[in-house]
Amino acid sequence: MNTRFSEVGTELLRCMTCLHPRNSFSEFNVQKLVRLCDLYPEDFSTNDCIVIEQQLQNFIHNIQRDSNFSEIKDLGSLAQKMVETLKNQAYPLVYRLIEMTLVLPVATASVERVFSAMKTIKTDLRNRMGDEWMNDSLVVYIEKDIFSTIENEQILQRFQKMKSRRMQLPPLSYPKTTRSIDHTQH
C-alpha cells in the first residue's frame, strides 16, 4: 500500500477505516478519527477538533449498546441508520466525519480520473490550449461513453443552427463521386 499511496494518503485511509462498523466497531480509534479531522481544517475548525473527541467517545458508547445498530455492516448503512434514529443530530460532527469518509473515495477517484485524462488531452502539441477549451475537451473525453451514443449528424445539425457560426459546416455525408472505375476495360 505504501508504494501506491503517499504517506498522507495512507494515513488518511487508516483513519477512515476506524469508522467502519464491522465487528461492533472493532477498529474504532478516537485519536485516529480526531487526526482525520485535523487533515481537513476547512471542514473541521479547531473547536470542532476539540469537541469531536468527546462526541466520538459518547457516540461509540451509545452505538455499541443500541440494538438498532447491531446488524449494520457498512458505513453507508451506518449513516442511513443515524438519520433514521436522529443520531445525526445528537452527534453532528461524527455524522459529518462519516459523510466525508463516504464521499472522499469518490471525490478522489474523480480528481484522479480528470488528471489522467488531462495527460491525454493536453499534449506538447496542444500546450497553448485555453482553460475553456481544455475543460470542454476533458468533459467529452471523460464522458466518452455518453457522447458515443450521439450521432455525428445530430451534432452537426446543432452547430448549423447556432447563430454565432462564422461559416456553415459541410454536410457529414458526402455525395458519391461521379467518376467511377470501369473494370471491364482493364
mmCIF file of C-alpha atoms in Angstrom:
data_model
loop_
_atom_site.group_PDB
_atom_site.id
_atom_site.type_symbol
_atom_site.label_atom_id
_atom_site.label_comp_id
_atom_site.label_asym_id
_atom_site.label_seq_id
_atom_site.Cartn_x
_atom_site.Cartn_y
_atom_site.Cartn_z
ATOM 1 C CA MET A 1 0.000 0.000 0.000
ATOM 2 C CA ASN A 2 2.893 2.367 0.723
ATOM 3 C CA THR A 3 4.079 2.188 -2.891
ATOM 4 C CA ARG A 4 0.620 3.009 -4.278
ATOM 5 C CA PHE A 5 -0.325 5.878 -1.931
ATOM 6 C CA SER A 6 1.582 8.775 -0.414
ATOM 7 C CA GLU A 7 2.297 8.840 3.309
ATOM 8 C CA VAL A 8 -0.602 11.247 3.880
ATOM 9 C CA GLY A 9 -2.888 9.134 1.668
ATOM 10 C CA THR A 10 -2.026 6.001 3.622
ATOM 11 C CA GLU A 11 -2.653 7.795 6.922
ATOM 12 C CA LEU A 12 -5.973 9.053 5.560
ATOM 13 C CA LEU A 13 -7.051 5.517 4.609
ATOM 14 C CA ARG A 14 -6.045 4.157 8.005
ATOM 15 C CA CYS A 15 -8.006 6.889 9.772
ATOM 16 C CA MET A 16 -11.070 6.266 7.608
ATOM 17 C CA THR A 17 -11.118 2.545 8.460
ATOM 18 C CA CYS A 18 -11.580 3.463 12.127
ATOM 19 C CA LEU A 19 -15.202 4.378 11.385
ATOM 20 C CA HIS A 20 -16.132 1.047 9.820
ATOM 21 C CA PRO A 21 -18.888 -0.672 11.832
ATOM 22 C CA ARG A 22 -17.690 -4.276 11.260
ATOM 23 C CA ASN A 23 -17.272 -6.455 14.341
ATOM 24 C CA SER A 24 -19.047 -3.935 16.582
ATOM 25 C CA PHE A 25 -16.657 -1.137 15.598
ATOM 26 C CA SER A 26 -13.567 -3.177 16.461
ATOM 27 C CA GLU A 27 -11.332 -0.736 14.533
ATOM 28 C CA PHE A 28 -12.793 2.347 16.228
ATOM 29 C CA ASN A 29 -9.999 4.685 17.371
ATOM 30 C CA VAL A 30 -10.796 8.170 18.685
ATOM 31 C CA GLN A 31 -7.253 9.534 18.214
ATOM 32 C CA LYS A 32 -7.095 8.491 14.545
ATOM 33 C CA LEU A 33 -10.532 9.963 13.892
ATOM 34 C CA VAL A 34 -9.520 13.252 15.507
ATOM 35 C CA ARG A 35 -6.437 13.140 13.272
ATOM 36 C CA LEU A 36 -8.754 12.741 10.277
ATOM 37 C CA CYS A 37 -10.439 15.985 11.311
ATOM 38 C CA ASP A 38 -7.016 17.652 11.593
ATOM 39 C CA LEU A 39 -6.266 16.643 7.997
ATOM 40 C CA TYR A 40 -9.316 18.645 6.833
ATOM 41 C CA PRO A 41 -9.105 22.060 8.542
ATOM 42 C CA GLU A 42 -11.559 23.609 6.074
ATOM 43 C CA ASP A 43 -14.226 21.094 7.127
ATOM 44 C CA PHE A 44 -13.448 20.978 10.843
ATOM 45 C CA SER A 45 -12.473 24.063 12.854
ATOM 46 C CA THR A 46 -10.029 23.910 15.752
ATOM 47 C CA ASN A 47 -13.008 23.983 18.111
ATOM 48 C CA ASP A 48 -14.662 21.112 16.171
ATOM 49 C CA CYS A 49 -11.500 19.033 16.619
ATOM 50 C CA ILE A 50 -11.681 19.561 20.369
ATOM 51 C CA VAL A 51 -15.416 18.859 20.656
ATOM 52 C CA ILE A 52 -15.403 15.818 18.364
ATOM 53 C CA GLU A 53 -13.182 13.814 20.697
ATOM 54 C CA GLN A 54 -15.908 13.812 23.366
ATOM 55 C CA GLN A 55 -18.614 13.257 20.719
ATOM 56 C CA LEU A 56 -16.742 10.224 19.372
ATOM 57 C CA GLN A 57 -16.402 8.701 22.852
ATOM 58 C CA ASN A 58 -20.106 9.240 23.591
ATOM 59 C CA PHE A 59 -21.057 8.012 20.114
ATOM 60 C CA ILE A 60 -19.223 4.686 20.341
ATOM 61 C CA HIS A 61 -20.513 4.076 23.876
ATOM 62 C CA ASN A 62 -24.093 4.758 22.729
ATOM 63 C CA ILE A 63 -23.987 2.933 19.371
ATOM 64 C CA GLN A 64 -22.466 -0.291 20.704
ATOM 65 C CA ARG A 65 -25.326 -0.570 23.199
ATOM 66 C CA ASP A 66 -28.119 0.330 20.749
ATOM 67 C CA SER A 67 -29.797 -2.722 19.173
ATOM 68 C CA ASN A 68 -30.728 -0.644 16.090
ATOM 69 C CA PHE A 69 -27.059 -0.663 15.127
ATOM 70 C CA SER A 70 -26.221 -4.314 15.849
ATOM 71 C CA GLU A 71 -26.743 -5.506 12.257
ATOM 72 C CA ILE A 72 -25.001 -2.598 10.492
ATOM 73 C CA LYS A 73 -22.380 -3.948 8.059
ATOM 74 C CA ASP A 74 -21.124 -0.880 6.178
ATOM 75 C CA LEU A 75 -20.583 2.847 6.530
ATOM 76 C CA GLY A 76 -23.453 3.798 4.206
ATOM 77 C CA SER A 77 -25.910 1.795 6.301
ATOM 78 C CA LEU A 78 -24.489 3.400 9.439
ATOM 79 C CA ALA A 79 -25.134 6.889 8.051
ATOM 80 C CA GLN A 80 -28.643 5.896 6.994
ATOM 81 C CA LYS A 81 -29.441 4.395 10.408
ATOM 82 C CA MET A 82 -28.082 7.504 12.149
ATOM 83 C CA VAL A 83 -30.554 9.647 10.191
ATOM 84 C CA GLU A 84 -33.436 7.238 10.916
ATOM 85 C CA THR A 85 -32.695 7.287 14.662
ATOM 86 C CA LEU A 86 -31.847 11.041 14.692
ATOM 87 C CA LYS A 87 -28.363 10.295 15.989
ATOM 88 C CA ASN A 88 -27.028 12.525 13.207
ATOM 89 C CA GLN A 89 -28.451 15.420 15.242
ATOM 90 C CA ALA A 90 -27.096 14.137 18.551
ATOM 91 C CA TYR A 91 -23.613 13.623 17.043
ATOM 92 C CA PRO A 92 -23.390 16.175 14.186
ATOM 93 C CA LEU A 93 -19.595 16.202 13.990
ATOM 94 C CA VAL A 94 -19.409 12.407 13.920
ATOM 95 C CA TYR A 95 -22.042 12.375 11.205
ATOM 96 C CA ARG A 96 -20.078 14.977 9.185
ATOM 97 C CA LEU A 97 -16.992 12.777 9.551
ATOM 98 C CA ILE A 98 -18.945 9.757 8.276
ATOM 99 C CA GLU A 99 -20.301 11.765 5.326
ATOM 100 C CA MET A 100 -16.806 12.943 4.460
ATOM 101 C CA THR A 101 -15.476 9.393 4.676
ATOM 102 C CA LEU A 102 -18.193 8.209 2.300
ATOM 103 C CA VAL A 103 -17.519 10.995 -0.224
ATOM 104 C CA LEU A 104 -13.710 11.069 -0.163
ATOM 105 C CA PRO A 105 -13.036 7.919 -2.222
ATOM 106 C CA VAL A 106 -15.441 9.040 -4.927
ATOM 107 C CA ALA A 107 -14.143 12.608 -4.977
ATOM 108 C CA THR A 108 -10.542 11.440 -5.010
ATOM 109 C CA ALA A 109 -11.200 8.957 -7.824
ATOM 110 C CA SER A 110 -12.903 11.661 -9.882
ATOM 111 C CA VAL A 111 -9.952 14.014 -9.466
ATOM 112 C CA GLU A 112 -7.511 11.226 -10.370
ATOM 113 C CA ARG A 113 -9.590 10.461 -13.443
ATOM 114 C CA VAL A 114 -9.502 14.101 -14.581
ATOM 115 C CA PHE A 115 -5.729 14.374 -14.141
ATOM 116 C CA SER A 116 -5.241 11.139 -16.025
ATOM 117 C CA ALA A 117 -7.453 12.429 -18.849
ATOM 118 C CA MET A 118 -5.594 15.749 -18.832
ATOM 119 C CA LYS A 119 -2.357 13.937 -19.671
ATOM 120 C CA THR A 120 -4.070 12.564 -22.765
ATOM 121 C CA ILE A 121 -5.798 15.795 -23.809
ATOM 122 C CA LYS A 122 -3.109 18.387 -23.097
ATOM 123 C CA THR A 123 -0.084 17.171 -25.049
ATOM 124 C CA ASP A 124 3.039 19.045 -26.145
ATOM 125 C CA LEU A 125 1.268 19.845 -29.406
ATOM 126 C CA ARG A 126 -1.670 21.325 -27.511
ATOM 127 C CA ASN A 127 0.219 23.110 -24.740
ATOM 128 C CA ARG A 128 -1.331 26.518 -25.506
ATOM 129 C CA MET A 129 -4.862 25.246 -25.069
ATOM 130 C CA GLY A 130 -7.046 27.665 -23.102
ATOM 131 C CA ASP A 131 -8.894 26.644 -19.949
ATOM 132 C CA GLU A 132 -12.353 26.688 -21.513
ATOM 133 C CA TRP A 133 -11.293 24.581 -24.498
ATOM 134 C CA MET A 134 -9.448 22.155 -22.228
ATOM 135 C CA ASN A 135 -12.465 21.833 -19.883
ATOM 136 C CA ASP A 136 -14.760 21.139 -22.836
ATOM 137 C CA SER A 137 -12.323 18.591 -24.250
ATOM 138 C CA LEU A 138 -11.967 16.883 -20.864
ATOM 139 C CA VAL A 139 -15.731 16.552 -20.460
ATOM 140 C CA VAL A 140 -16.028 14.929 -23.878
ATOM 141 C CA TYR A 141 -13.052 12.628 -23.203
ATOM 142 C CA ILE A 142 -14.135 11.594 -19.699
ATOM 143 C CA GLU A 143 -17.778 11.093 -20.669
ATOM 144 C CA LYS A 144 -16.989 9.400 -23.983
ATOM 145 C CA ASP A 145 -19.480 6.603 -23.263
ATOM 146 C CA ILE A 146 -22.303 9.125 -23.219
ATOM 147 C CA PHE A 147 -21.024 11.045 -26.223
ATOM 148 C CA SER A 148 -20.614 7.878 -28.263
ATOM 149 C CA THR A 149 -24.399 7.440 -28.195
ATOM 150 C CA ILE A 150 -24.911 10.761 -30.009
ATOM 151 C CA GLU A 151 -24.881 10.637 -33.785
ATOM 152 C CA ASN A 152 -22.450 12.953 -35.555
ATOM 153 C CA GLU A 153 -25.274 14.233 -37.750
ATOM 154 C CA GLN A 154 -27.113 15.483 -34.625
ATOM 155 C CA ILE A 155 -24.029 17.385 -33.522
ATOM 156 C CA LEU A 156 -23.557 18.940 -36.960
ATOM 157 C CA GLN A 157 -27.209 19.982 -37.124
ATOM 158 C CA ARG A 158 -26.951 21.651 -33.717
ATOM 159 C CA PHE A 159 -23.876 23.621 -34.787
ATOM 160 C CA GLN A 160 -25.551 24.614 -38.051
ATOM 161 C CA LYS A 161 -28.463 26.121 -36.127
ATOM 162 C CA MET A 162 -26.213 28.200 -33.868
ATOM 163 C CA LYS A 163 -26.353 31.910 -34.715
ATOM 164 C CA SER A 164 -22.718 32.623 -33.885
ATOM 165 C CA ARG A 165 -21.231 30.395 -36.601
ATOM 166 C CA ARG A 166 -18.729 32.127 -38.869
ATOM 167 C CA MET A 167 -19.489 29.740 -41.704
ATOM 168 C CA GLN A 168 -21.670 26.765 -42.440
ATOM 169 C CA LEU A 169 -20.213 23.310 -41.866
ATOM 170 C CA PRO A 170 -20.124 20.904 -44.789
ATOM 171 C CA PRO A 171 -22.651 18.052 -44.701
ATOM 172 C CA LEU A 172 -21.444 14.896 -42.980
ATOM 173 C CA SER A 173 -22.473 12.506 -45.733
ATOM 174 C CA TYR A 174 -20.516 13.397 -48.809
ATOM 175 C CA PRO A 175 -22.068 12.840 -52.289
ATOM 176 C CA LYS A 176 -20.776 9.875 -54.262
ATOM 177 C CA THR A 177 -18.186 10.743 -56.876
ATOM 178 C CA THR A 178 -19.358 10.936 -60.440
ATOM 179 C CA ARG A 179 -16.219 9.306 -61.685
ATOM 180 C CA SER A 180 -16.230 5.548 -61.360
ATOM 181 C CA ILE A 181 -13.700 2.994 -62.390
ATOM 182 C CA ASP A 182 -14.732 0.848 -65.317
ATOM 183 C CA HIS A 183 -13.345 -2.608 -64.542
ATOM 184 C CA THR A 184 -14.377 -4.043 -67.926
ATOM 185 C CA GLN A 185 -11.787 -2.045 -69.861
ATOM 186 C CA HIS A 186 -8.796 -3.425 -67.969
#
